[in-house]
mmCIF file with all atom_site columns, C-alpha atoms and ligand atoms in Angstrom:
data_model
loop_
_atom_site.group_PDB
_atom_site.id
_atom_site.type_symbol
_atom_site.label_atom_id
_atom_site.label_alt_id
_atom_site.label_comp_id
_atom_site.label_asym_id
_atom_site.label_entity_id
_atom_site.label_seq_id
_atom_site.pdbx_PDB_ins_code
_atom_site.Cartn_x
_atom_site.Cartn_y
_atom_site.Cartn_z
_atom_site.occupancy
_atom_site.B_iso_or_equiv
_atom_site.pdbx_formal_charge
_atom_site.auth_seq_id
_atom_site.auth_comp_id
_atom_site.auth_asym_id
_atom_site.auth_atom_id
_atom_site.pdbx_PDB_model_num
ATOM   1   C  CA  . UNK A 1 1   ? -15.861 17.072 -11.591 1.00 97.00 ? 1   UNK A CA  1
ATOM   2   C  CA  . UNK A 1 2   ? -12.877 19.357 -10.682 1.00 98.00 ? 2   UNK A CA  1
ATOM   3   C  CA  . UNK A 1 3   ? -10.522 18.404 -8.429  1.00 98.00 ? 3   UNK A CA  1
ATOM   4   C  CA  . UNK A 1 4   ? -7.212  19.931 -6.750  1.00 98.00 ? 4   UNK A CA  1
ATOM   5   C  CA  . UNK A 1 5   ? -3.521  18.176 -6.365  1.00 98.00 ? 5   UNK A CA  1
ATOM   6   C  CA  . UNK A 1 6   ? -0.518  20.000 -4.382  1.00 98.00 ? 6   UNK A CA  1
ATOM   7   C  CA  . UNK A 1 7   ? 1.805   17.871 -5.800  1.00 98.00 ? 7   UNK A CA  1
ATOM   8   C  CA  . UNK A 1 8   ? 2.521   15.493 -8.504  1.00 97.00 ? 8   UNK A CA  1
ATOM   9   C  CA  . UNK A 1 9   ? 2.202   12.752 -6.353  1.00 97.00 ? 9   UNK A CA  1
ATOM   10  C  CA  . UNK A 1 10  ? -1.705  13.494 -5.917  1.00 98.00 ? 10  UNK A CA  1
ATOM   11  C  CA  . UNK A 1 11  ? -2.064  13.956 -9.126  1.00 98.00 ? 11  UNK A CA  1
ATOM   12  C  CA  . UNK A 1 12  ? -0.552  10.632 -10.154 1.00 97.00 ? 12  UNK A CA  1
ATOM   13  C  CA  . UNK A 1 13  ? -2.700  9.111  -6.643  1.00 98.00 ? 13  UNK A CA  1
ATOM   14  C  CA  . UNK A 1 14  ? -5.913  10.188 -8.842  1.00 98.00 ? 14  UNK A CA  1
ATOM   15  C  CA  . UNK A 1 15  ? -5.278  8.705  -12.254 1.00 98.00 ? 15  UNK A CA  1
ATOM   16  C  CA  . UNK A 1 16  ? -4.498  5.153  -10.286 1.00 97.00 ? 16  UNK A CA  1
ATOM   17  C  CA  . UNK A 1 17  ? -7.861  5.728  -9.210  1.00 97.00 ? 17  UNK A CA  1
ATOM   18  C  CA  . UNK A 1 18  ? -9.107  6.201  -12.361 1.00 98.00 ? 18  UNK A CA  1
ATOM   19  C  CA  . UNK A 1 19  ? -7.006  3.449  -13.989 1.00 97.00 ? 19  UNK A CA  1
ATOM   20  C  CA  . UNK A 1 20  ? -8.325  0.934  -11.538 1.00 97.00 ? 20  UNK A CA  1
ATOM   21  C  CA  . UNK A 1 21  ? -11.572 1.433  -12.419 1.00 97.00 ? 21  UNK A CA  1
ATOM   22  C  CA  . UNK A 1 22  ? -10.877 1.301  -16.511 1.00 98.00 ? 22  UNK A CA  1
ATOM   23  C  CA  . UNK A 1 23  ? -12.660 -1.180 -18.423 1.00 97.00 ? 23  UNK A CA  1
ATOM   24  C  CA  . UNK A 1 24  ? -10.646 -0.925 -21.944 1.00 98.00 ? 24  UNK A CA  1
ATOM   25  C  CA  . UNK A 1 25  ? -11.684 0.956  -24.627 1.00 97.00 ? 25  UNK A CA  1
ATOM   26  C  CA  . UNK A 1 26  ? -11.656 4.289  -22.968 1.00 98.00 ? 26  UNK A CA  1
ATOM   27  C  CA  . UNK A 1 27  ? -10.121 7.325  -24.375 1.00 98.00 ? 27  UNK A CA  1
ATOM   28  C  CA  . UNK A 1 28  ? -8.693  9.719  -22.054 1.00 98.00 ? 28  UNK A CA  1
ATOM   29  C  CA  . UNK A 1 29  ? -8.152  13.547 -23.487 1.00 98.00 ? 29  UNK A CA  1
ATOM   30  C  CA  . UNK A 1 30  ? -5.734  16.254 -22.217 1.00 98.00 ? 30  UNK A CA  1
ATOM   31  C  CA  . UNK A 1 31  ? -5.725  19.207 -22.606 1.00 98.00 ? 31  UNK A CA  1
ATOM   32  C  CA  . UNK A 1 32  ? -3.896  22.223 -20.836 1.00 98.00 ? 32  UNK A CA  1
ATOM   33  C  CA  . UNK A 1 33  ? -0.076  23.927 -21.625 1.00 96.00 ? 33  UNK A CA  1
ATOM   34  C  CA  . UNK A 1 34  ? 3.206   22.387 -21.654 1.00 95.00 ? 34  UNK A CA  1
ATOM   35  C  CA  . UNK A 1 35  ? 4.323   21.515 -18.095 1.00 96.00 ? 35  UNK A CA  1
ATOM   36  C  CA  . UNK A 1 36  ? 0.243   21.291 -16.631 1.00 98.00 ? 36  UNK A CA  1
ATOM   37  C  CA  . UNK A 1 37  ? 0.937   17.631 -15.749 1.00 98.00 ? 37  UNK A CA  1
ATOM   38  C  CA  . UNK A 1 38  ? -0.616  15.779 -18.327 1.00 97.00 ? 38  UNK A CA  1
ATOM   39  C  CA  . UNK A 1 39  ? 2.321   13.513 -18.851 1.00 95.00 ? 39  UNK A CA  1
ATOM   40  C  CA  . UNK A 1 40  ? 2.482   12.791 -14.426 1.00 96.00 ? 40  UNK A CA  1
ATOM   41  C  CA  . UNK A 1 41  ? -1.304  12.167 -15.031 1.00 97.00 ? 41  UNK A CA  1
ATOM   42  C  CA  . UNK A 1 42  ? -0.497  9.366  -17.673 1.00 97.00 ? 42  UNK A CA  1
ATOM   43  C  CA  . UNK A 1 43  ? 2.041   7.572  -15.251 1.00 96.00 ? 43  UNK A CA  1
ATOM   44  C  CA  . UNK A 1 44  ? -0.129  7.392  -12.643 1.00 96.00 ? 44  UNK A CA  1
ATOM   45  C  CA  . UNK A 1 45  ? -2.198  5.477  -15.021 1.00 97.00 ? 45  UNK A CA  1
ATOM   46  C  CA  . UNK A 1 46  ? 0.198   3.251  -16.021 1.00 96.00 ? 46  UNK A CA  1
ATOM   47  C  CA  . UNK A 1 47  ? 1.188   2.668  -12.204 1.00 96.00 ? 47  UNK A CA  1
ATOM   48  C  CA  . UNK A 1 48  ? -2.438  2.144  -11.527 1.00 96.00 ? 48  UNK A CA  1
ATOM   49  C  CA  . UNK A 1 49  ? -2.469  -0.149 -14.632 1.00 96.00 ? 49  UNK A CA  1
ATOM   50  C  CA  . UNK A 1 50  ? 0.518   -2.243 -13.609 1.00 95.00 ? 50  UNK A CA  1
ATOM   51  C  CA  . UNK A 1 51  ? 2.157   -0.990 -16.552 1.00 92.00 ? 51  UNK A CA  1
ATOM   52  C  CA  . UNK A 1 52  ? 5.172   0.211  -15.079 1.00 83.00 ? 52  UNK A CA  1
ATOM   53  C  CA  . UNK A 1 53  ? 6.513   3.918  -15.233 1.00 79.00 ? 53  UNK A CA  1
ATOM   54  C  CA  . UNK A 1 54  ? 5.729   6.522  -18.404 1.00 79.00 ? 54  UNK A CA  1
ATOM   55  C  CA  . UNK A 1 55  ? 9.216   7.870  -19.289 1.00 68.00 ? 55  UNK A CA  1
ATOM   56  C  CA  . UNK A 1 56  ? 7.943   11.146 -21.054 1.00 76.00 ? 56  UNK A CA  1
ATOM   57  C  CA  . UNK A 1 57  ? 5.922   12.539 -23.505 1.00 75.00 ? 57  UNK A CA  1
ATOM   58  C  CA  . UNK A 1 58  ? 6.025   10.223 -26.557 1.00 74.00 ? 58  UNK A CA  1
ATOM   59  C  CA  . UNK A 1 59  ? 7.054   13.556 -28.687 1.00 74.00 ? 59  UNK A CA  1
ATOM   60  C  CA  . UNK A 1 60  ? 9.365   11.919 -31.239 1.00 69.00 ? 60  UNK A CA  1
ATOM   61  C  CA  . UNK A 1 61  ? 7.965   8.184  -31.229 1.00 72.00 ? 61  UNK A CA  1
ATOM   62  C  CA  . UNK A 1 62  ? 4.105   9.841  -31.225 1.00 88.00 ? 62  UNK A CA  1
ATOM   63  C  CA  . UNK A 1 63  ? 2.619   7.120  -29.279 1.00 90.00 ? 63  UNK A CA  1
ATOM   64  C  CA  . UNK A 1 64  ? 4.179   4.692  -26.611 1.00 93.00 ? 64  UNK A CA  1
ATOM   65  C  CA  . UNK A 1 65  ? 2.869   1.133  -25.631 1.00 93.00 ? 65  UNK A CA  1
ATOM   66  C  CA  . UNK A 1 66  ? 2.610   0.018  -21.967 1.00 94.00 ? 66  UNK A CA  1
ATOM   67  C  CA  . UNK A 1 67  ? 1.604   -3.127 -21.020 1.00 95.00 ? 67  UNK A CA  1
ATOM   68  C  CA  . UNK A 1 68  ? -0.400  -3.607 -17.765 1.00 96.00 ? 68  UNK A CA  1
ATOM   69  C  CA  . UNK A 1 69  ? -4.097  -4.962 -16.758 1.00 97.00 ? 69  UNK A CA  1
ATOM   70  C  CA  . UNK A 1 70  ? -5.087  -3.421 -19.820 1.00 97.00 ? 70  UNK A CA  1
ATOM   71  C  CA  . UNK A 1 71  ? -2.612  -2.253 -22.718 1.00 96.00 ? 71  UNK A CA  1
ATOM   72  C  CA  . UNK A 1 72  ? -2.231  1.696  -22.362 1.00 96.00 ? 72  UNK A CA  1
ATOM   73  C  CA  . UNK A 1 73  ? -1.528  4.017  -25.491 1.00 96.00 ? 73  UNK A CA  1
ATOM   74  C  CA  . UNK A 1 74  ? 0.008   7.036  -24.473 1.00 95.00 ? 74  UNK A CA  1
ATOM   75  C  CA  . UNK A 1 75  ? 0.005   9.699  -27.711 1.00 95.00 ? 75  UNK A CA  1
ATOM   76  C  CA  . UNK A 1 76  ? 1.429   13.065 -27.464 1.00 95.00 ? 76  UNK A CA  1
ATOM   77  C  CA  . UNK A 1 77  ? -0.536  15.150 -30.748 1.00 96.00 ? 77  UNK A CA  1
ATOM   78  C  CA  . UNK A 1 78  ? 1.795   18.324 -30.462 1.00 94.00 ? 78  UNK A CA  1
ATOM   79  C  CA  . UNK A 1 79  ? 3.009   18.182 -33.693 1.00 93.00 ? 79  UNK A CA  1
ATOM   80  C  CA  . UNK A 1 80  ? -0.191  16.684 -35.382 1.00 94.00 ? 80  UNK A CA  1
ATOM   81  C  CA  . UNK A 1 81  ? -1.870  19.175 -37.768 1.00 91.00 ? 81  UNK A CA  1
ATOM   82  C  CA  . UNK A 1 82  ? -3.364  17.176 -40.121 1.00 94.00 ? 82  UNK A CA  1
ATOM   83  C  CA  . UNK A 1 83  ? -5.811  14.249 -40.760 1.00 94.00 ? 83  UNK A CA  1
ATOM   84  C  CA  . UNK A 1 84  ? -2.829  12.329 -42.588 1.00 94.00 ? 84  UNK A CA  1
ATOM   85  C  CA  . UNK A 1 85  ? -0.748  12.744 -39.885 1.00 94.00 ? 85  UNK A CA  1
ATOM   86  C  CA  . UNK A 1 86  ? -3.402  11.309 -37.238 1.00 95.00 ? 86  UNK A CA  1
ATOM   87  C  CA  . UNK A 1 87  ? -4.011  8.772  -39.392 1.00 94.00 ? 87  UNK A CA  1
ATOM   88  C  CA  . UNK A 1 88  ? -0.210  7.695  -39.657 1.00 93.00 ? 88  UNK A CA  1
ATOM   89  C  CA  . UNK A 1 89  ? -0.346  7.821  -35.806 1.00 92.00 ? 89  UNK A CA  1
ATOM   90  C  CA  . UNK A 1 90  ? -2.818  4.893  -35.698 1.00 92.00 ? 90  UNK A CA  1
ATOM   91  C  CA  . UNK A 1 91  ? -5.148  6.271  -33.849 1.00 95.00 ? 91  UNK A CA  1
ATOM   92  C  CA  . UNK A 1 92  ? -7.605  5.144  -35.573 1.00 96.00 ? 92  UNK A CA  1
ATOM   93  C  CA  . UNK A 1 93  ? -6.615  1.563  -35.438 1.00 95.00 ? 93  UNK A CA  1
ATOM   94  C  CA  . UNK A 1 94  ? -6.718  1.789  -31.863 1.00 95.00 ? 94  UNK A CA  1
ATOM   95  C  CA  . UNK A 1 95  ? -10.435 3.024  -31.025 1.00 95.00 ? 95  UNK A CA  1
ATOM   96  C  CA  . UNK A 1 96  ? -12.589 0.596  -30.496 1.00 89.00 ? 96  UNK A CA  1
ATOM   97  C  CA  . UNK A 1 97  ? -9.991  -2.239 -29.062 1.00 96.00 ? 97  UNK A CA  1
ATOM   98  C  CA  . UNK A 1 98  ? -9.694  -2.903 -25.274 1.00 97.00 ? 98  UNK A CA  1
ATOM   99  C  CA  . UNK A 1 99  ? -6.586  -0.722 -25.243 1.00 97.00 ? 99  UNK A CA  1
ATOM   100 C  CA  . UNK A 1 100 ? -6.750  2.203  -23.045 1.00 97.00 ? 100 UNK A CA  1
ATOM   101 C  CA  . UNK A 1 101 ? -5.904  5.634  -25.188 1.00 97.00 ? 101 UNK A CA  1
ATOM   102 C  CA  . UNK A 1 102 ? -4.267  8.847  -23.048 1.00 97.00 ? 102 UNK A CA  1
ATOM   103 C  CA  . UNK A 1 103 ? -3.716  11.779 -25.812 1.00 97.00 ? 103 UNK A CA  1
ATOM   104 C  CA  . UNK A 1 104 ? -1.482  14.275 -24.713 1.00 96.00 ? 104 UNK A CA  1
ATOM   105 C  CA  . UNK A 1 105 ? -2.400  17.690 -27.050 1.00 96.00 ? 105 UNK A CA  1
ATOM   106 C  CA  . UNK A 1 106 ? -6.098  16.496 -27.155 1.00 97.00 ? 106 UNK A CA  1
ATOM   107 C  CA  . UNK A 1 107 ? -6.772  19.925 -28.728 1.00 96.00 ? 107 UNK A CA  1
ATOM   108 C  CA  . UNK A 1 108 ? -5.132  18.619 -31.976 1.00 96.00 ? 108 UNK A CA  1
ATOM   109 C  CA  . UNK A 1 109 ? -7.564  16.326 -32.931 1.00 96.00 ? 109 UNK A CA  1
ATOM   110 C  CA  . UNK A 1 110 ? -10.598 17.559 -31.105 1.00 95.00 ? 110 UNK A CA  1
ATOM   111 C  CA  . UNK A 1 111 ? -12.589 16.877 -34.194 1.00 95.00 ? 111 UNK A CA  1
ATOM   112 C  CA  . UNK A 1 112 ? -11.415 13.036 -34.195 1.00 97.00 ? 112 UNK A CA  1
ATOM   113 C  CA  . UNK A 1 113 ? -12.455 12.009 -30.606 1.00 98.00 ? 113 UNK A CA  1
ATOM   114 C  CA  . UNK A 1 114 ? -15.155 9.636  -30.304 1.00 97.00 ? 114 UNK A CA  1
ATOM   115 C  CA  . UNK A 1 115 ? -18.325 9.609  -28.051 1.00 96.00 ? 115 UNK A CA  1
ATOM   116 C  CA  . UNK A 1 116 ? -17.288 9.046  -24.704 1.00 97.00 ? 116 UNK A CA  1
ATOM   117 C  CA  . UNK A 1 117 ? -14.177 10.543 -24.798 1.00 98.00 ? 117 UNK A CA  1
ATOM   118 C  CA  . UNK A 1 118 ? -13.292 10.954 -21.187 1.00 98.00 ? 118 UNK A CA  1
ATOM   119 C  CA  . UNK A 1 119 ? -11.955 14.782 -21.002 1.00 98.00 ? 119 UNK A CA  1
ATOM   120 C  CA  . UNK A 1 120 ? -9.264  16.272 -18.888 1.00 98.00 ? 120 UNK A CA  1
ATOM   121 C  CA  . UNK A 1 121 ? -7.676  19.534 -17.975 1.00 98.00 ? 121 UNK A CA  1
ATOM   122 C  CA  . UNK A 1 122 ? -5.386  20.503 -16.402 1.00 98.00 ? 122 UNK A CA  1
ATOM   123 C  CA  . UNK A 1 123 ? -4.253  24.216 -15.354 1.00 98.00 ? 123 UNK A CA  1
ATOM   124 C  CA  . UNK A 1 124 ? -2.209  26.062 -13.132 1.00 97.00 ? 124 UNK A CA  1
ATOM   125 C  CA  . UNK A 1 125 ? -3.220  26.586 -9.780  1.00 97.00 ? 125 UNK A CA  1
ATOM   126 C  CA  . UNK A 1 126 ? -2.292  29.324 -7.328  1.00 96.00 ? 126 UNK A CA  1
ATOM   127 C  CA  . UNK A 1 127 ? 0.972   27.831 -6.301  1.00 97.00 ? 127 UNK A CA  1
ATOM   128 C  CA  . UNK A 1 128 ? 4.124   26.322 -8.123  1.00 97.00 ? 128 UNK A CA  1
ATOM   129 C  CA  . UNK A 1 129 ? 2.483   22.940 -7.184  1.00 98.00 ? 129 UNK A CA  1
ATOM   130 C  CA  . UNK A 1 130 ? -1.308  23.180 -7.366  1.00 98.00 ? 130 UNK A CA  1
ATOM   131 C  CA  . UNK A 1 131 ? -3.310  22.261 -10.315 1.00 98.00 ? 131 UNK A CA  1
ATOM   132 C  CA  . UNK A 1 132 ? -6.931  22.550 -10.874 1.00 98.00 ? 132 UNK A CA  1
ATOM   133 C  CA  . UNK A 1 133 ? -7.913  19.479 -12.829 1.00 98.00 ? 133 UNK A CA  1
ATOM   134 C  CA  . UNK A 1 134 ? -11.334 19.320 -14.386 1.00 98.00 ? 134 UNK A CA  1
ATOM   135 C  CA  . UNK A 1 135 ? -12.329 15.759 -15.728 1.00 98.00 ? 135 UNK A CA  1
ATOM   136 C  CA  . UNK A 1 136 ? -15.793 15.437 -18.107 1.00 98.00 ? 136 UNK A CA  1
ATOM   137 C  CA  . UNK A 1 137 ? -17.402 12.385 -19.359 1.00 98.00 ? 137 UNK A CA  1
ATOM   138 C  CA  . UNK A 1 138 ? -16.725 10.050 -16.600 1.00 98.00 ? 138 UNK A CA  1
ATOM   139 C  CA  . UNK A 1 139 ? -19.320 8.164  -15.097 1.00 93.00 ? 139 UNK A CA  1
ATOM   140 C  CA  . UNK A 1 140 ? -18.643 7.126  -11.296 1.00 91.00 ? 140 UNK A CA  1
ATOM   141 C  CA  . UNK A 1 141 ? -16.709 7.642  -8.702  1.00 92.00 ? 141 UNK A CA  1
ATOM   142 C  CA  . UNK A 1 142 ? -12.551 8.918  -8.287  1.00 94.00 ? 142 UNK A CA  1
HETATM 143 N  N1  . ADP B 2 .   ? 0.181   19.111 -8.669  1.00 64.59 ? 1   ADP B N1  1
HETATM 144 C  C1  . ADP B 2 .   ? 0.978   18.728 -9.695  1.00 64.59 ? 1   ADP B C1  1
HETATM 145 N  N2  . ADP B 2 .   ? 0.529   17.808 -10.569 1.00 64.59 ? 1   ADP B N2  1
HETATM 146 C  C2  . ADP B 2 .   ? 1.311   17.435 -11.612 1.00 64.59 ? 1   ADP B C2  1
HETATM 147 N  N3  . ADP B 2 .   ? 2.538   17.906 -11.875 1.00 64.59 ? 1   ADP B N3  1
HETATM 148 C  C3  . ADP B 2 .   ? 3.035   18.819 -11.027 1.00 64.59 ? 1   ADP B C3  1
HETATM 149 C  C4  . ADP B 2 .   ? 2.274   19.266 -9.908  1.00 64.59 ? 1   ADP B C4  1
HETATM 150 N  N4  . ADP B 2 .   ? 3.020   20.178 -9.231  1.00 64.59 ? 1   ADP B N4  1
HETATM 151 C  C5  . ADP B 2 .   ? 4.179   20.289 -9.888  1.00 64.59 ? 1   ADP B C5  1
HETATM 152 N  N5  . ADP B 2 .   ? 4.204   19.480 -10.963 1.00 64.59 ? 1   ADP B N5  1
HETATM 153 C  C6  . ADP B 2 .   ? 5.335   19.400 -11.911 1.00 64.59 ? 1   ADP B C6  1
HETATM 154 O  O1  . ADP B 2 .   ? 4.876   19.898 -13.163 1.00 64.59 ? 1   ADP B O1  1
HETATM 155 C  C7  . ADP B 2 .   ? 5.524   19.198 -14.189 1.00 64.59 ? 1   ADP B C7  1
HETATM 156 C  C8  . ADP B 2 .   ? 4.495   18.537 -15.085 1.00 64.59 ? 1   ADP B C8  1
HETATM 157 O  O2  . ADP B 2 .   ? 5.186   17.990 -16.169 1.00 64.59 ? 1   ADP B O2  1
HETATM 158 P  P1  . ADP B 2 .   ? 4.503   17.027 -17.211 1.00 64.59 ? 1   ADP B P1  1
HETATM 159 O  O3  . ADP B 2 .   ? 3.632   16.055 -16.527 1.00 64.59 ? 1   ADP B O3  1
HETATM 160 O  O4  . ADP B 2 .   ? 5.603   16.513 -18.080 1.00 64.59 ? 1   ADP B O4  1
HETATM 161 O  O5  . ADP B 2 .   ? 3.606   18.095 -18.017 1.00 64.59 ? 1   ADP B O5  1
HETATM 162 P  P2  . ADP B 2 .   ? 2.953   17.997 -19.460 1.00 64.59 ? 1   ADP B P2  1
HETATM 163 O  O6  . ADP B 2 .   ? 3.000   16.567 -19.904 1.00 64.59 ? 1   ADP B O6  1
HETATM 164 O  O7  . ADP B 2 .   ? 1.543   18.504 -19.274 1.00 64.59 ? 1   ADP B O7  1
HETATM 165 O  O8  . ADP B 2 .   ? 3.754   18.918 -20.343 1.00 64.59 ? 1   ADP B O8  1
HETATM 166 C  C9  . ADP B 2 .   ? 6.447   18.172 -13.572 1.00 64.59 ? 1   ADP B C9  1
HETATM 167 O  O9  . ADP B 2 .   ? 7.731   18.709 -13.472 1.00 64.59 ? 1   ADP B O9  1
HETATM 168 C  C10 . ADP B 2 .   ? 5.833   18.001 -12.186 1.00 64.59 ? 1   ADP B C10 1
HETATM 169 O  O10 . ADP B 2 .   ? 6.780   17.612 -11.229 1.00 64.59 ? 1   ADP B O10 1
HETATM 170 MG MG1 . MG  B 3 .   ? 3.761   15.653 -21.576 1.00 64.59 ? 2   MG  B MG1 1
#
């Protein structure tokens, strides 16, 4: 399904939808450039979570907790390049809990996400403020 926000705000309005209808154990993939919105995506989640705000891109830390309904893990894979360095993320550790999994830089590790990876992008749109946000592999409704 595809979908278009004017503002961060309605970006961040449709990942609380999505968040409230999580059930753990989902993995959510971005993909799209630096500045799409991938990170305002991710705190909507957490908002929609009850996990509080999402600071920024976990760049340096590579993956930040946030506690809510469910416990989100928010990775950011620009810098991974390897399998040892995805492995030292814990990614791995984390698939198949009831943790919820947003990967900023999705295109990293394409080869490592699992079956029912839940697949977004996000790209410019025609103004400063529009994005055209294109979400595969989710069942239901947003
Ligand atoms: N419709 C929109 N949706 C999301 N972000 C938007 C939108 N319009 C403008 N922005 C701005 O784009 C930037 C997105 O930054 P961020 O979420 O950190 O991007 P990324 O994590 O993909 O690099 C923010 O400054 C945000 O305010
Ligand atoms: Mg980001």
């Amino acid at each position: 399904m595809r979908f278009i926000t004017d503002s961060p705000g309605e970006t961040q309005a449709l990942a609380r939808r999505m968040a409230e209808r999580l059930n753990g154990g989902e993995v959510i993939a971005f993909t799209g450039g630096m500045g799409a919105g991938k990170t305002a995506f991710t705190r909507g989640l957490a908002i929609g979570l009850g996990a509080g705000d999402v600071a920024s891109s976990p760049t340096f830390a590579i993956v930040n907790e946030y506690e809510g309904r469910l416990t989100l893990e928010h990775f950011d894979m620009y810098r991974i390049d390897t399998w040892e360095d995805l492995y030292s993320t814990g990614f791995f550790d984390y698939l198949d809990t009831d943790r919820v999994l947003a990967v900023e830089w999705s295109e990293n590790i394409e080869g490592a996400l699992p079956e029912g990876t839940i697949y977004i992008d996000i790209r410019p749109g025609d103004t400063e403020t529009r994005r055209e946000i294109t979400v595969r592999g989710w069942k239901g409704e947003l």
